[in-house]
mmCIF file of C-alpha atoms and ligand atoms in Angstrom:
data_model
loop_
_atom_site.group_PDB
_atom_site.id
_atom_site.type_symbol
_atom_site.label_atom_id
_atom_site.label_comp_id
_atom_site.label_asym_id
_atom_site.label_seq_id
_atom_site.Cartn_x
_atom_site.Cartn_y
_atom_site.Cartn_z
ATOM 1 C CA UNK X 13 -25.630 -1.917 4.450
ATOM 2 C CA UNK X 14 -24.568 -5.773 4.756
ATOM 3 C CA UNK X 15 -26.278 -9.104 4.446
ATOM 4 C CA UNK X 16 -25.620 -10.911 7.595
ATOM 5 C CA UNK X 17 -27.400 -14.116 6.430
ATOM 6 C CA UNK X 18 -24.896 -14.723 3.536
ATOM 7 C CA UNK X 19 -22.255 -17.580 3.917
ATOM 8 C CA UNK X 20 -23.591 -18.817 7.348
ATOM 9 C CA UNK X 21 -21.735 -22.039 7.220
ATOM 10 C CA UNK X 22 -18.407 -20.531 6.483
ATOM 11 C CA UNK X 23 -19.008 -17.932 9.127
ATOM 12 C CA UNK X 24 -19.811 -20.618 11.575
ATOM 13 C CA UNK X 25 -16.711 -22.611 10.650
ATOM 14 C CA UNK X 26 -14.317 -19.651 11.004
ATOM 15 C CA UNK X 27 -15.932 -18.332 14.185
ATOM 16 C CA UNK X 28 -15.630 -21.798 15.884
ATOM 17 C CA UNK X 29 -12.156 -22.175 14.613
ATOM 18 C CA UNK X 30 -11.071 -18.943 16.086
ATOM 19 C CA UNK X 31 -12.557 -19.735 19.511
ATOM 20 C CA UNK X 32 -9.726 -22.465 19.716
ATOM 21 C CA UNK X 33 -7.132 -19.632 19.686
ATOM 22 C CA UNK X 34 -8.512 -18.459 23.127
ATOM 23 C CA UNK X 35 -6.552 -20.097 26.072
ATOM 24 C CA UNK X 36 -7.310 -20.220 29.852
ATOM 25 C CA UNK X 37 -6.846 -16.943 31.711
ATOM 26 C CA UNK X 38 -6.927 -14.786 28.763
ATOM 27 C CA UNK X 39 -8.636 -11.398 28.544
ATOM 28 C CA UNK X 40 -9.933 -11.269 25.097
ATOM 29 C CA UNK X 41 -11.511 -8.576 23.015
ATOM 30 C CA UNK X 42 -14.723 -9.685 21.437
ATOM 31 C CA UNK X 43 -15.825 -7.851 18.075
ATOM 32 C CA UNK X 44 -19.225 -7.477 16.502
ATOM 33 C CA UNK X 45 -21.329 -9.032 13.722
ATOM 34 C CA UNK X 46 -22.636 -12.173 12.453
ATOM 35 C CA UNK X 47 -19.453 -13.928 12.063
ATOM 36 C CA UNK X 48 -18.563 -12.957 15.744
ATOM 37 C CA UNK X 49 -21.909 -14.536 16.833
ATOM 38 C CA UNK X 50 -20.389 -18.047 16.095
ATOM 39 C CA UNK X 51 -17.261 -17.163 17.812
ATOM 40 C CA UNK X 52 -19.076 -16.176 21.087
ATOM 41 C CA UNK X 53 -21.303 -19.386 20.887
ATOM 42 C CA UNK X 54 -18.262 -21.726 20.592
ATOM 43 C CA UNK X 55 -16.578 -19.803 23.484
ATOM 44 C CA UNK X 56 -19.680 -20.121 25.532
ATOM 45 C CA UNK X 57 -19.601 -23.917 24.821
ATOM 46 C CA UNK X 58 -15.991 -24.073 25.917
ATOM 47 C CA UNK X 59 -16.704 -22.135 29.094
ATOM 48 C CA UNK X 60 -19.417 -24.668 29.999
ATOM 49 C CA UNK X 61 -17.985 -27.955 28.818
ATOM 50 C CA UNK X 62 -14.276 -27.317 29.137
ATOM 51 C CA UNK X 63 -14.341 -24.997 32.146
ATOM 52 C CA UNK X 64 -12.460 -22.468 30.148
ATOM 53 C CA UNK X 65 -11.791 -19.399 32.379
ATOM 54 C CA UNK X 66 -11.623 -16.186 30.356
ATOM 55 C CA UNK X 67 -12.864 -12.648 30.382
ATOM 56 C CA UNK X 68 -14.355 -11.222 27.244
ATOM 57 C CA UNK X 69 -14.173 -7.522 26.477
ATOM 58 C CA UNK X 70 -17.124 -6.866 23.996
ATOM 59 C CA UNK X 71 -17.181 -3.986 21.492
ATOM 60 C CA UNK X 72 -20.947 -3.566 21.281
ATOM 61 C CA UNK X 73 -24.229 -4.085 23.085
ATOM 62 C CA UNK X 74 -24.860 -6.834 20.626
ATOM 63 C CA UNK X 75 -21.633 -8.749 21.752
ATOM 64 C CA UNK X 76 -22.084 -7.904 25.516
ATOM 65 C CA UNK X 77 -25.617 -9.254 25.622
ATOM 66 C CA UNK X 78 -24.427 -12.390 23.693
ATOM 67 C CA UNK X 79 -21.458 -13.018 25.918
ATOM 68 C CA UNK X 80 -23.565 -12.803 29.134
ATOM 69 C CA UNK X 81 -26.216 -15.086 27.463
ATOM 70 C CA UNK X 82 -23.561 -17.705 26.739
ATOM 71 C CA UNK X 83 -22.088 -17.567 30.234
ATOM 72 C CA UNK X 84 -18.950 -15.626 29.299
ATOM 73 C CA UNK X 85 -17.705 -13.053 31.946
ATOM 74 C CA UNK X 86 -17.171 -9.628 30.603
ATOM 75 C CA UNK X 87 -15.455 -6.394 31.536
ATOM 76 C CA UNK X 88 -16.147 -3.003 29.902
ATOM 77 C CA UNK X 89 -13.600 -1.711 27.665
ATOM 78 C CA UNK X 90 -12.868 1.299 29.949
ATOM 79 C CA UNK X 91 -11.716 -1.119 32.623
ATOM 80 C CA UNK X 92 -9.051 -2.549 30.704
ATOM 81 C CA UNK X 93 -5.571 -1.336 29.548
ATOM 82 C CA UNK X 94 -4.552 -4.348 27.366
ATOM 83 C CA UNK X 95 -5.701 -7.467 26.119
ATOM 84 C CA UNK X 96 -4.017 -10.858 25.275
ATOM 85 C CA UNK X 97 -6.023 -11.242 22.020
ATOM 86 C CA UNK X 98 -8.802 -9.589 19.973
ATOM 87 C CA UNK X 99 -10.981 -11.356 17.419
ATOM 88 C CA UNK X 100 -13.273 -9.585 14.966
ATOM 89 C CA UNK X 101 -14.955 -9.882 11.600
ATOM 90 C CA UNK X 102 -14.500 -7.426 8.755
ATOM 91 C CA UNK X 103 -16.263 -6.157 5.629
ATOM 92 C CA UNK X 104 -13.184 -6.155 3.425
ATOM 93 C CA UNK X 105 -9.651 -7.545 3.763
ATOM 94 C CA UNK X 106 -6.736 -6.868 1.471
ATOM 95 C CA UNK X 107 -3.657 -8.997 0.817
ATOM 96 C CA UNK X 108 -1.574 -7.006 3.343
ATOM 97 C CA UNK X 109 -4.348 -7.814 6.058
ATOM 98 C CA UNK X 110 -5.610 -4.231 6.169
ATOM 99 C CA UNK X 111 -9.438 -4.127 6.371
ATOM 100 C CA UNK X 112 -12.660 -2.111 6.218
ATOM 101 C CA UNK X 113 -14.858 -2.557 9.245
ATOM 102 C CA UNK X 114 -17.915 -0.799 10.528
ATOM 103 C CA UNK X 115 -20.695 -2.715 8.676
ATOM 104 C CA UNK X 116 -22.220 -2.851 12.053
ATOM 105 C CA UNK X 117 -21.359 0.625 13.254
ATOM 106 C CA UNK X 118 -19.135 -0.633 16.050
ATOM 107 C CA UNK X 119 -15.780 0.247 14.400
ATOM 108 C CA UNK X 120 -14.742 2.777 16.976
ATOM 109 C CA UNK X 121 -14.719 0.274 19.998
ATOM 110 C CA UNK X 122 -13.481 -2.355 17.669
ATOM 111 C CA UNK X 123 -10.440 -0.237 16.729
ATOM 112 C CA UNK X 124 -9.649 0.534 20.317
ATOM 113 C CA UNK X 125 -9.857 -3.076 21.083
ATOM 114 C CA UNK X 126 -7.787 -4.036 18.029
ATOM 115 C CA UNK X 127 -5.013 -1.525 19.221
ATOM 116 C CA UNK X 128 -5.017 -2.805 22.819
ATOM 117 C CA UNK X 129 -4.474 -6.407 21.893
ATOM 118 C CA UNK X 130 -1.136 -8.276 21.738
ATOM 119 C CA UNK X 131 -2.656 -10.161 18.759
ATOM 120 C CA UNK X 132 -5.612 -9.088 16.671
ATOM 121 C CA UNK X 133 -7.138 -11.762 14.593
ATOM 122 C CA UNK X 134 -9.802 -10.962 11.882
ATOM 123 C CA UNK X 135 -12.268 -13.740 10.905
ATOM 124 C CA UNK X 136 -13.978 -13.636 7.578
ATOM 125 C CA UNK X 137 -15.469 -15.847 4.773
ATOM 126 C CA UNK X 138 -13.711 -15.674 1.514
ATOM 127 C CA UNK X 139 -16.227 -13.184 -0.067
ATOM 128 C CA UNK X 140 -14.667 -10.470 2.092
ATOM 129 C CA UNK X 141 -11.150 -10.838 0.452
ATOM 130 C CA UNK X 142 -10.378 -7.890 -2.126
ATOM 131 C CA UNK X 143 -7.382 -6.956 -4.130
ATOM 132 C CA UNK X 144 -7.843 -3.425 -2.796
ATOM 133 C CA UNK X 145 -9.752 -1.903 -0.020
ATOM 134 C CA UNK X 146 -12.924 -0.008 -1.042
ATOM 135 C CA UNK X 147 -13.517 -2.385 -4.010
ATOM 136 C CA UNK X 148 -17.195 -3.293 -2.841
ATOM 137 C CA UNK X 149 -17.683 -1.681 0.589
ATOM 138 C CA UNK X 150 -17.820 1.944 1.556
ATOM 139 C CA UNK X 151 -15.691 3.403 4.369
ATOM 140 C CA UNK X 152 -17.779 3.906 7.477
ATOM 141 C CA UNK X 153 -16.757 6.929 9.660
ATOM 142 C CA UNK X 154 -18.413 7.561 13.015
ATOM 143 C CA UNK X 155 -18.990 11.388 13.395
ATOM 144 C CA UNK X 156 -20.534 13.846 15.841
ATOM 145 C CA UNK X 157 -23.999 14.712 14.542
ATOM 146 C CA UNK X 158 -23.268 18.373 14.533
ATOM 147 C CA UNK X 159 -20.489 17.948 11.987
ATOM 148 C CA UNK X 160 -22.626 16.174 9.390
ATOM 149 C CA UNK X 161 -22.893 19.253 6.951
ATOM 150 C CA UNK X 162 -19.160 20.160 7.483
ATOM 151 C CA UNK X 163 -17.983 16.652 6.772
ATOM 152 C CA UNK X 164 -20.310 15.988 3.756
ATOM 153 C CA UNK X 165 -18.857 19.143 2.196
ATOM 154 C CA UNK X 166 -15.336 18.148 2.938
ATOM 155 C CA UNK X 167 -15.762 14.671 1.317
ATOM 156 C CA UNK X 168 -17.338 16.186 -1.692
ATOM 157 C CA UNK X 169 -14.265 18.575 -2.086
ATOM 158 C CA UNK X 170 -11.945 15.545 -2.019
ATOM 159 C CA UNK X 171 -14.003 13.992 -4.736
ATOM 160 C CA UNK X 172 -15.762 11.501 -2.677
ATOM 161 C CA UNK X 173 -19.497 10.692 -1.907
ATOM 162 C CA UNK X 174 -20.867 10.566 1.611
ATOM 163 C CA UNK X 175 -24.077 9.080 2.687
ATOM 164 C CA UNK X 176 -25.660 9.191 6.256
ATOM 165 C CA UNK X 177 -26.495 5.699 7.311
ATOM 166 C CA UNK X 178 -30.033 5.191 7.927
ATOM 167 C CA UNK X 179 -31.759 2.832 10.332
ATOM 168 C CA UNK X 180 -33.289 -0.432 8.979
ATOM 169 C CA UNK X 181 -36.125 -0.723 11.437
ATOM 170 C CA UNK X 182 -35.915 2.737 12.981
ATOM 171 C CA UNK X 183 -36.814 5.947 11.379
ATOM 172 C CA UNK X 184 -33.966 8.274 10.713
ATOM 173 C CA UNK X 185 -30.273 7.806 11.050
ATOM 174 C CA UNK X 186 -28.443 4.977 12.880
ATOM 175 C CA UNK X 187 -27.402 6.022 16.262
ATOM 176 C CA UNK X 188 -24.228 4.121 17.220
ATOM 177 C CA UNK X 189 -23.614 2.498 20.821
ATOM 178 C CA UNK X 190 -21.698 5.723 21.506
ATOM 179 C CA UNK X 191 -24.784 7.906 20.600
ATOM 180 C CA UNK X 192 -23.322 9.207 17.396
ATOM 181 C CA UNK X 193 -23.920 9.177 13.468
ATOM 182 C CA UNK X 194 -22.250 7.124 10.844
ATOM 183 C CA UNK X 195 -21.566 8.281 7.320
ATOM 184 C CA UNK X 196 -20.541 5.830 4.510
ATOM 185 C CA UNK X 197 -17.907 7.169 2.093
ATOM 186 C CA UNK X 198 -17.205 5.999 -1.439
ATOM 187 C CA UNK X 199 -14.288 7.262 -3.424
ATOM 188 C CA UNK X 200 -13.146 6.702 -7.107
ATOM 189 C CA UNK X 201 -11.034 3.440 -7.728
ATOM 190 C CA UNK X 202 -7.308 4.180 -7.200
ATOM 191 C CA UNK X 203 -7.893 6.702 -4.394
ATOM 192 C CA UNK X 204 -5.159 6.565 -1.663
ATOM 193 C CA UNK X 205 -7.309 5.421 1.352
ATOM 194 C CA UNK X 206 -4.302 5.692 3.673
ATOM 195 C CA UNK X 207 -4.035 9.379 2.771
ATOM 196 C CA UNK X 208 -7.842 9.720 3.196
ATOM 197 C CA UNK X 209 -7.698 8.073 6.551
ATOM 198 C CA UNK X 210 -5.064 10.482 7.798
ATOM 199 C CA UNK X 211 -6.884 13.524 6.346
ATOM 200 C CA UNK X 212 -10.175 12.399 8.039
ATOM 201 C CA UNK X 213 -8.440 12.140 11.453
ATOM 202 C CA UNK X 214 -7.439 15.953 11.035
ATOM 203 C CA UNK X 215 -11.126 16.996 10.853
ATOM 204 C CA UNK X 216 -13.037 18.136 13.779
ATOM 205 C CA UNK X 217 -16.197 16.046 14.293
ATOM 206 C CA UNK X 218 -14.660 12.773 13.111
ATOM 207 C CA UNK X 219 -14.612 10.190 15.835
ATOM 208 C CA UNK X 220 -13.141 7.228 13.997
ATOM 209 C CA UNK X 221 -12.856 5.676 10.707
ATOM 210 C CA UNK X 222 -13.608 1.995 9.600
ATOM 211 C CA UNK X 223 -10.110 1.826 7.900
ATOM 212 C CA UNK X 224 -7.943 -0.823 9.900
ATOM 213 C CA UNK X 225 -4.395 -0.443 8.633
ATOM 214 C CA UNK X 226 -1.398 -2.424 10.038
ATOM 215 C CA UNK X 227 -3.406 -3.785 13.013
ATOM 216 C CA UNK X 228 -4.193 -7.506 12.159
ATOM 217 C CA UNK X 229 -1.625 -10.116 12.912
ATOM 218 C CA UNK X 230 -3.644 -12.873 11.231
ATOM 219 C CA UNK X 231 -6.706 -13.462 9.167
ATOM 220 C CA UNK X 232 -8.602 -16.576 9.172
ATOM 221 C CA UNK X 233 -10.543 -17.005 6.107
ATOM 222 C CA UNK X 234 -13.479 -19.650 5.596
ATOM 223 C CA UNK X 235 -12.843 -21.055 2.137
ATOM 224 C CA UNK X 236 -16.085 -21.884 0.322
ATOM 225 C CA UNK X 237 -14.665 -24.239 -2.230
ATOM 226 C CA UNK X 238 -13.684 -26.846 0.219
ATOM 227 C CA UNK X 239 -15.110 -25.737 3.603
ATOM 228 C CA UNK X 240 -11.737 -25.346 5.166
ATOM 229 C CA UNK X 241 -9.978 -22.497 7.025
ATOM 230 C CA UNK X 242 -7.061 -20.715 5.422
ATOM 231 C CA UNK X 243 -4.649 -18.628 7.705
ATOM 232 C CA UNK X 244 -3.196 -15.438 6.321
ATOM 233 C CA UNK X 245 -0.216 -14.052 8.333
ATOM 234 C CA UNK X 246 1.195 -10.573 8.550
ATOM 235 C CA UNK X 247 4.533 -10.595 6.626
ATOM 236 C CA UNK X 248 6.291 -7.763 8.349
ATOM 237 C CA UNK X 249 5.672 -6.273 11.717
ATOM 238 C CA UNK X 250 4.820 -2.540 10.654
ATOM 239 C CA UNK X 251 3.614 0.253 12.793
ATOM 240 C CA UNK X 252 0.962 -0.464 15.451
ATOM 241 C CA UNK X 253 -1.142 2.358 17.207
HETATM 242 C C1 5RP Q 301 -19.094 -4.317 12.846
HETATM 243 C C2 5RP Q 301 -18.052 -4.827 11.934
HETATM 244 C C3 5RP Q 301 -18.228 -6.297 11.461
HETATM 245 O O1 5RP Q 301 -17.141 -7.009 12.114
HETATM 246 C C4 5RP Q 301 -18.309 -6.470 10.019
HETATM 247 O O2 5RP Q 301 -19.369 -5.717 9.668
HETATM 248 C C5 5RP Q 301 -18.527 -7.844 9.581
HETATM 249 O O3 5RP Q 301 -19.784 -8.393 9.950
HETATM 250 P P1 5RP Q 301 -20.340 -9.816 9.540
HETATM 251 O O4 5RP Q 301 -19.448 -10.834 10.382
HETATM 252 O O5 5RP Q 301 -21.726 -9.717 9.936
HETATM 253 O O6 5RP Q 301 -20.193 -9.887 8.161
HETATM 254 O O7 5RP Q 301 -17.044 -4.297 11.627
HETATM 255 O O8 5RP Q 301 -18.935 -2.975 12.938
#
């Protein structure tokens, strides 16, 4: 699905930079993925060495285990109503700060956390910047397994292609942390993904899409040419879930 080994130095740089956004006393949503690993490691260092007092709200078993291993206190998502900040990676980001997420199949919890946060910040290396969403990465959708046949046929009716995500070191499909399936959708270039997103949300069996429209306030980008971090800011405050 995605190569987590690429651009490690940039992921480390942007993850460690984002950890500086977290302040004493904050309850902070913690995303999932190989960039977030570096965020958690730097937060762990700050907790140990700077006595930073924070609570992390992880979006996956991966992040929960890593937070605990790095000495970061955690709360489960269902125990929280709001978050001061949430930081997460992404698979694609467009110039309006919209994103495709879900390469790690954690996008449902990630979207809940993004919606709950006062400020949602995405952290990526510059290979993730695209002029238009769907350029390189398919759109992940978490679904109820029984709806697989129905949803596959619907996507085909809309002119798209749908593929059930298969495990890498497990026989059969990927089972998410919520016990569900993920399908990866591809559409012809020029397809209106906002419209697809709202159509998908009408269908029974769809749990959540990996399309993150109007959620991020900032994107921190690790730039490969000079190993710096560039900040992209949301221009207008549009609708938030
Ligand atoms: C997990 C995600 C990840 O944040 C996204 O796949 C980016 O991961 P990485 O930092 O490993 O490139 O959405 O569901």
